[in-house]
Coordinates of C-alpha atoms in Angstrom, one line a residue:
M1 CA 84.8 95.0 76.9
T2 CA 86.0 98.5 77.7
T3 CA 83.4 100.7 79.4
R4 CA 83.3 104.5 79.5
K5 CA 80.9 105.4 82.3
F6 CA 81.1 109.2 82.4
T7 CA 82.2 112.0 80.1
M8 CA 84.6 113.2 82.8
E9 CA 86.6 111.1 85.3
G10 CA 88.5 112.2 88.4
G11 CA 91.5 111.3 90.5
L12 CA 93.3 112.5 93.6
H13 CA 96.7 114.1 93.1
I14 CA 98.9 114.2 96.2
F15 CA 102.2 116.0 96.0
S16 CA 104.9 116.5 98.6
S17 CA 106.9 119.4 99.8
L18 CA 110.7 119.1 99.3
P19 CA 112.2 116.6 101.8
S20 CA 114.5 117.0 104.7
I21 CA 117.5 114.5 104.9
L22 CA 119.0 112.9 108.1
T23 CA 121.6 110.3 109.0
P24 CA 120.6 107.5 111.4
A25 CA 122.6 109.2 114.1
D26 CA 120.5 112.4 113.6
I27 CA 117.2 110.6 114.4
Y28 CA 117.7 110.3 118.1
R29 CA 119.0 113.9 118.5
V30 CA 116.3 115.4 116.4
A31 CA 113.5 113.4 118.2
R32 CA 114.5 115.1 121.5
S33 CA 115.1 118.6 120.1
P34 CA 112.2 121.1 120.3
D35 CA 113.7 123.3 117.6
A36 CA 114.4 120.5 115.2
R37 CA 110.9 119.0 115.8
A38 CA 109.3 122.4 115.1
H39 CA 111.2 122.4 111.7
L40 CA 109.9 118.9 110.9
V41 CA 106.2 119.4 111.8
G42 CA 104.1 117.5 109.3
S43 CA 107.0 115.3 108.2
N44 CA 105.1 112.0 108.5
V45 CA 106.3 109.9 105.6
Y46 CA 109.8 108.7 105.5
I47 CA 112.1 106.8 103.0
I48 CA 115.1 104.9 104.2
A49 CA 117.6 104.6 101.4
C50 CA 121.3 103.9 100.8
R51 CA 124.1 104.6 98.4
Q52 CA 127.9 103.9 98.1
R53 CA 129.6 105.8 100.9
I54 CA 131.1 109.2 100.1
L55 CA 133.7 110.7 102.5
F56 CA 135.7 113.8 103.1
D57 CA 139.4 113.4 102.2
Q58 CA 141.3 114.3 105.5
R59 CA 144.5 115.1 103.6
E60 CA 143.5 118.2 101.6
F61 CA 140.9 120.8 102.8
H62 CA 140.9 124.5 103.6
L63 CA 138.7 127.6 104.0
D64 CA 138.7 130.2 101.2
G65 CA 136.7 133.2 102.5
E66 CA 133.1 131.9 102.8
F67 CA 134.0 128.7 101.0
F68 CA 134.9 125.3 102.5
C69 CA 137.1 123.6 99.8
G70 CA 138.7 120.2 99.5
F71 CA 138.1 116.7 98.1
L72 CA 135.5 114.0 98.4
L73 CA 136.5 110.4 98.3
V74 CA 134.2 108.2 96.1
V75 CA 134.6 104.6 94.8
R76 CA 135.3 104.5 91.1
D77 CA 136.8 101.6 89.2
G78 CA 137.2 99.5 92.4
G79 CA 139.2 102.1 94.3
W80 CA 138.8 105.5 96.1
Q81 CA 139.2 108.5 94.0
Q82 CA 139.3 112.3 94.8
V83 CA 136.5 114.6 93.6
A84 CA 137.0 118.3 94.3
F85 CA 134.3 120.2 96.0
R86 CA 133.5 123.8 97.0
Y87 CA 130.8 124.6 99.6
R88 CA 129.6 128.0 100.6
L89 CA 129.3 128.5 104.3
T90 CA 126.2 130.1 105.7
F91 CA 125.9 132.7 108.5
G92 CA 125.1 129.9 110.8
H93 CA 128.5 128.5 110.1
H94 CA 130.7 131.6 110.3
Q95 CA 128.5 134.0 112.4
G96 CA 129.5 136.9 110.1
S97 CA 133.2 136.4 110.5
P98 CA 134.4 133.8 107.9
D99 CA 138.0 135.0 108.3
Q100 CA 138.0 133.9 112.0
C101 CA 136.8 130.4 111.2
G102 CA 138.7 127.1 111.3
V103 CA 137.9 123.7 109.9
A104 CA 138.7 120.1 110.9
I105 CA 137.5 116.8 109.4
S106 CA 136.5 113.8 111.5
V107 CA 138.8 110.8 111.6
N108 CA 136.3 108.7 109.7
G109 CA 135.7 111.4 107.1
T110 CA 131.9 111.5 107.6
S111 CA 131.7 115.2 108.8
A112 CA 133.6 118.5 109.0
L113 CA 133.7 120.7 112.0
I114 CA 133.6 124.5 111.5
S115 CA 134.8 126.6 114.4
N116 CA 133.8 130.2 114.7
H117 CA 134.1 132.9 117.4
I118 CA 130.9 131.6 119.2
G119 CA 131.2 127.8 119.0
Q120 CA 131.3 124.9 116.5
V121 CA 129.0 123.7 113.8
L122 CA 129.1 120.2 112.3
I123 CA 128.6 119.7 108.5
A124 CA 127.8 116.1 107.4
V125 CA 129.3 115.0 104.1
H126 CA 125.8 114.5 102.6
V127 CA 125.1 118.2 103.0
V128 CA 128.1 119.1 100.9
V129 CA 127.1 116.5 98.3
S130 CA 123.6 118.0 98.1
E131 CA 124.4 121.7 98.3
G132 CA 128.0 122.2 97.2
E133 CA 129.7 122.3 93.9
C134 CA 131.4 119.0 93.0
G135 CA 131.9 116.6 90.1
L136 CA 129.9 113.6 91.2
S137 CA 127.9 111.8 88.6
D138 CA 124.1 111.3 88.8
D139 CA 124.6 107.6 89.5
E140 CA 127.0 108.4 92.4
R141 CA 124.4 110.8 94.0
D142 CA 121.5 108.3 93.6
L143 CA 119.7 106.9 96.6
N144 CA 118.4 103.3 96.5
V145 CA 115.1 103.0 98.4
L146 CA 115.1 100.3 101.0
Y147 CA 111.9 101.0 103.0
V148 CA 108.9 103.4 103.0
G149 CA 106.9 104.1 106.1
Q150 CA 104.9 106.6 108.0
G151 CA 104.6 108.0 111.5
L152 CA 101.4 109.7 112.5
G153 CA 99.9 109.9 115.9
L154 CA 96.3 109.7 116.9
R155 CA 96.1 113.5 117.1
G156 CA 98.6 114.1 114.2
Q157 CA 101.4 115.3 116.5
K158 CA 103.7 112.3 116.0
L159 CA 106.6 112.7 113.5
A160 CA 108.4 110.2 111.4
V161 CA 111.5 110.6 113.7
D162 CA 109.4 109.4 116.6
R163 CA 108.5 106.2 114.7
L164 CA 112.1 105.7 113.5
S165 CA 113.6 106.1 117.0
R166 CA 112.0 102.8 118.0
H167 CA 111.4 101.0 114.7
S168 CA 112.4 97.3 114.5
T169 CA 112.7 97.3 110.7
F170 CA 115.0 100.4 110.8
Q171 CA 117.2 98.6 113.4
R172 CA 117.3 95.5 111.2
I173 CA 118.4 97.6 108.2
L174 CA 121.1 99.3 110.2
A175 CA 122.3 95.9 111.5
D176 CA 122.3 94.3 108.0
F177 CA 124.2 97.1 106.5
H178 CA 126.7 97.5 109.3
T179 CA 127.5 93.8 109.0
H180 CA 127.1 93.0 105.3
H181 CA 127.5 96.3 103.5
P182 CA 129.8 98.6 105.5
E183 CA 130.7 100.4 102.2
M184 CA 127.2 101.8 102.0
E185 CA 125.7 104.7 103.9
I186 CA 122.1 104.9 105.1
L187 CA 120.2 108.2 104.8
I188 CA 116.6 109.0 105.7
L189 CA 114.3 111.4 103.7
L190 CA 111.4 113.0 105.6
Y191 CA 108.4 114.1 103.5
R192 CA 105.3 116.2 104.1
F193 CA 102.3 115.3 102.0
E194 CA 100.1 118.2 102.9
H195 CA 99.2 119.2 99.3
A196 CA 96.4 117.6 97.3
R197 CA 94.0 118.5 94.6
N198 CA 91.3 116.8 92.5
L199 CA 92.2 116.0 88.9
I200 CA 89.3 116.0 86.4
S201 CA 89.8 114.9 82.8
S202 CA 87.9 113.7 79.7
G203 CA 90.6 111.3 78.8
G204 CA 90.2 107.5 78.3
N205 CA 88.9 105.7 75.3
M206 CA 87.5 108.6 73.2
A207 CA 85.8 106.2 70.8
L208 CA 83.3 105.1 73.5
V209 CA 80.0 106.8 74.3
P210 CA 79.5 107.3 78.1
T211 CA 76.8 105.0 79.6
A212 CA 75.6 107.7 82.1
N213 CA 72.8 110.0 81.2
E214 CA 73.1 113.8 81.4
R215 CA 71.8 114.1 84.9
Q216 CA 74.1 111.4 86.2
D217 CA 77.0 113.0 84.4
V218 CA 76.4 116.4 86.1
E219 CA 75.9 114.9 89.5
H220 CA 79.1 112.9 89.1
L221 CA 81.1 116.0 88.1
R222 CA 79.8 117.9 91.2
K223 CA 80.7 115.1 93.5
M224 CA 84.3 114.9 92.2
Q225 CA 84.7 118.7 92.5
K226 CA 83.5 118.6 96.2
A227 CA 85.5 115.5 97.2
R228 CA 88.0 116.2 100.0
F229 CA 90.4 113.9 101.8
D230 CA 91.8 114.5 105.2
R231 CA 95.5 114.4 106.1
R232 CA 95.4 110.9 107.5
K233 CA 93.9 109.5 104.3
R234 CA 96.4 111.4 102.1
I235 CA 99.4 110.0 104.1
A236 CA 98.1 106.4 103.9
L237 CA 97.5 106.7 100.2
A238 CA 100.9 108.3 99.6
E239 CA 102.7 105.6 101.6
A240 CA 100.9 102.8 99.8
A241 CA 101.6 104.2 96.4
L242 CA 105.3 104.8 97.1
I243 CA 105.7 101.2 98.4
N244 CA 103.8 99.8 95.4
Y245 CA 106.0 101.8 93.0
F246 CA 109.5 101.3 94.5
K247 CA 108.8 97.8 95.9
P248 CA 111.5 98.3 98.6
A249 CA 113.3 95.2 99.8
Y250 CA 112.3 95.7 103.5
N251 CA 108.6 96.4 102.9
S252 CA 106.2 93.5 103.1
I253 CA 102.8 95.0 102.4
F254 CA 101.6 96.9 99.3
T255 CA 104.5 95.8 97.2
N256 CA 102.3 93.7 95.0
T257 CA 98.9 95.2 95.7
N258 CA 96.6 95.5 92.6
F259 CA 95.0 98.9 93.3
A260 CA 92.5 98.3 90.4
S261 CA 91.0 95.2 91.9
N262 CA 91.6 95.1 95.6
R263 CA 88.5 96.6 97.3
R264 CA 89.2 95.3 100.7
L265 CA 91.7 97.9 101.7
K266 CA 90.1 100.7 103.7
F267 CA 92.4 103.4 102.4
L268 CA 91.5 102.6 98.8
N269 CA 87.7 102.6 99.6
S270 CA 88.1 106.1 101.0
I271 CA 88.9 107.5 97.5
V272 CA 86.7 105.1 95.4
T273 CA 83.6 106.0 97.5
E274 CA 84.1 109.6 96.3
D275 CA 83.7 108.3 92.8
M276 CA 87.4 108.9 91.9
V277 CA 89.1 106.3 89.7
G278 CA 92.7 107.3 90.0
L279 CA 95.5 108.2 92.3
V280 CA 98.6 110.3 91.4
V281 CA 101.4 110.7 94.0
E282 CA 104.3 112.9 93.2
L283 CA 107.5 113.5 95.1
S284 CA 110.8 115.3 94.3
T285 CA 114.4 115.4 95.5
S286 CA 115.4 118.5 93.6
N287 CA 116.5 120.4 96.7
L288 CA 119.0 117.5 97.5
R289 CA 120.2 117.2 93.9
L290 CA 119.8 113.4 93.8
R291 CA 117.5 110.8 92.2
L292 CA 115.7 107.9 93.8
R293 CA 115.8 104.4 92.5
S294 CA 115.2 100.8 93.6
E295 CA 115.6 97.3 92.3
A296 CA 112.1 97.6 90.8
Q297 CA 112.3 101.2 89.5
P298 CA 115.2 103.0 87.7
P299 CA 115.8 106.7 88.5
V300 CA 113.8 109.3 86.5
S301 CA 115.4 109.4 83.1
L302 CA 114.7 111.7 80.2
D303 CA 115.7 110.7 76.7
Q304 CA 119.2 111.9 75.8
S305 CA 118.2 114.6 73.3
T306 CA 115.7 116.1 75.7
L307 CA 118.3 115.9 78.5
E308 CA 120.9 117.7 76.5
L309 CA 118.4 120.3 75.4
M310 CA 117.3 121.0 79.0
R311 CA 120.9 121.1 80.3
G312 CA 121.9 123.5 77.5
F313 CA 119.0 125.8 78.4
V314 CA 119.7 125.6 82.2
E315 CA 123.3 126.7 81.6
S316 CA 122.3 129.5 79.2
P317 CA 122.0 133.2 80.2
A318 CA 118.4 133.1 79.0
C319 CA 117.4 130.7 81.7
D320 CA 116.1 132.5 84.8
G321 CA 116.0 131.1 88.3
E322 CA 112.4 130.0 88.1
A323 CA 112.8 128.2 84.8
R324 CA 116.0 126.5 86.0
S325 CA 114.3 125.3 89.2
E326 CA 111.3 124.0 87.2
I327 CA 113.5 122.0 84.8
E328 CA 115.7 120.6 87.6
G329 CA 112.6 119.6 89.4
M330 CA 111.3 117.6 86.4
M331 CA 114.6 115.8 86.2
M332 CA 114.4 114.7 89.9
S333 CA 110.6 114.0 90.4
H334 CA 108.8 110.7 90.5
R335 CA 105.2 110.7 89.4
I336 CA 103.2 107.6 90.3
S337 CA 100.0 107.2 88.4
I338 CA 97.7 104.4 89.6
P339 CA 94.3 103.6 88.0
L340 CA 91.8 102.3 90.6
T341 CA 89.7 100.4 88.1
N342 CA 90.4 98.1 85.2
V343 CA 89.6 99.3 81.6
D344 CA 86.9 96.7 81.2
E345 CA 85.3 97.9 84.5
R346 CA 85.6 101.6 84.0
D347 CA 87.9 103.3 81.6
S348 CA 89.7 106.5 82.7
F349 CA 92.4 109.0 81.8
L350 CA 94.9 107.2 84.0
H351 CA 94.7 104.2 81.7
G352 CA 95.8 106.6 78.9
T353 CA 93.8 108.4 76.2
R354 CA 92.8 106.2 73.2
W355 CA 91.7 108.2 70.1
P356 CA 89.2 106.9 67.6
G357 CA 90.9 104.6 65.1
D358 CA 94.0 104.2 67.2
D359 CA 94.8 101.2 69.3
D360 CA 97.6 102.8 71.3
R361 CA 97.0 104.7 74.5
M362 CA 98.7 108.0 75.1
P363 CA 99.9 108.5 78.7
Y364 CA 98.0 111.2 80.6
F365 CA 101.1 112.9 82.0
S366 CA 103.5 114.0 79.3
G367 CA 104.8 117.4 80.7
S368 CA 104.8 119.5 83.8
P369 CA 102.3 117.6 86.1
R370 CA 100.8 120.8 87.6
K371 CA 100.0 122.5 84.3
A372 CA 98.9 119.6 82.1
Q373 CA 95.3 119.2 83.3
S374 CA 92.3 120.8 84.9
A375 CA 92.3 120.7 88.7
Q376 CA 90.3 121.6 91.8
D377 CA 92.4 122.8 94.7

């Protein structure tokens, strides 16, 4: 029997900043660089992922003013094919004198070397794929999630790169792919999950009368509004939700956890004891212009008519930069909604809203996740 305990129910919404991306070779350099570490402060959750290898074509490339131009090599129809690219150099590449720069591509095609009047700057191919103009398809850009983890020291100073630099599962992934899948490249996404807010909604089965009395209802609402979760708890919750959602091949815990029934896990109790009944974790890859996927989860996909409408609007003169960024973010954001109770135990908005006389439940999230509901920051 479905039970509606309170008029309003709450959940914790954790959402990340946009990720940084590294190659495996970057991990050891970054872990020892004070400047790089300063840039990655707070990056405690990491995703190890792979995709079909993309390379620079060593045969055709040149500099055209501030632009590095050439061809990428990508596997299509069982063979390597050229895809033209155009990448704008930054001041860090040309030091204000693009006409004095030179360019060379590594023998293996994984990076380009820009020479300027001060020194040299390396550009990895994944940077051009993420930031340059090229004709790669969404599928070719996709990253397949292999493992999700966290690195957080006792005092919060440890970074994900510290954990990865001596991580046995990471070494196993590298060994497996070097031996069995040399055609694939490994990339690491580093996320900060420093943002959180409390969601409060009246959703759920609207045909049911709450069992709580007026005093209990008011006290419950006040408790949800005041609930706070420290950084360590937020990171643990985000990591568990991501693993449960993507079910990566190299993760062994949380892949099949039933969040609605498992009360033994300490990180779940931390949110349930605050009288919250839901967890929402959101992450985006819009700055990298790629989607995430796994064997268990397809990439974010909008229906074709909506996709065409959005793309048409994005490309129109009427679309300003803020609207364009918002739409692209929606197309490359995963939103993981996890009820922490069963409907027969305690119905809530994360089970979906059921209107009187209607057996179907309407998903709580149907639009922009940060504008669709009431929240407490």
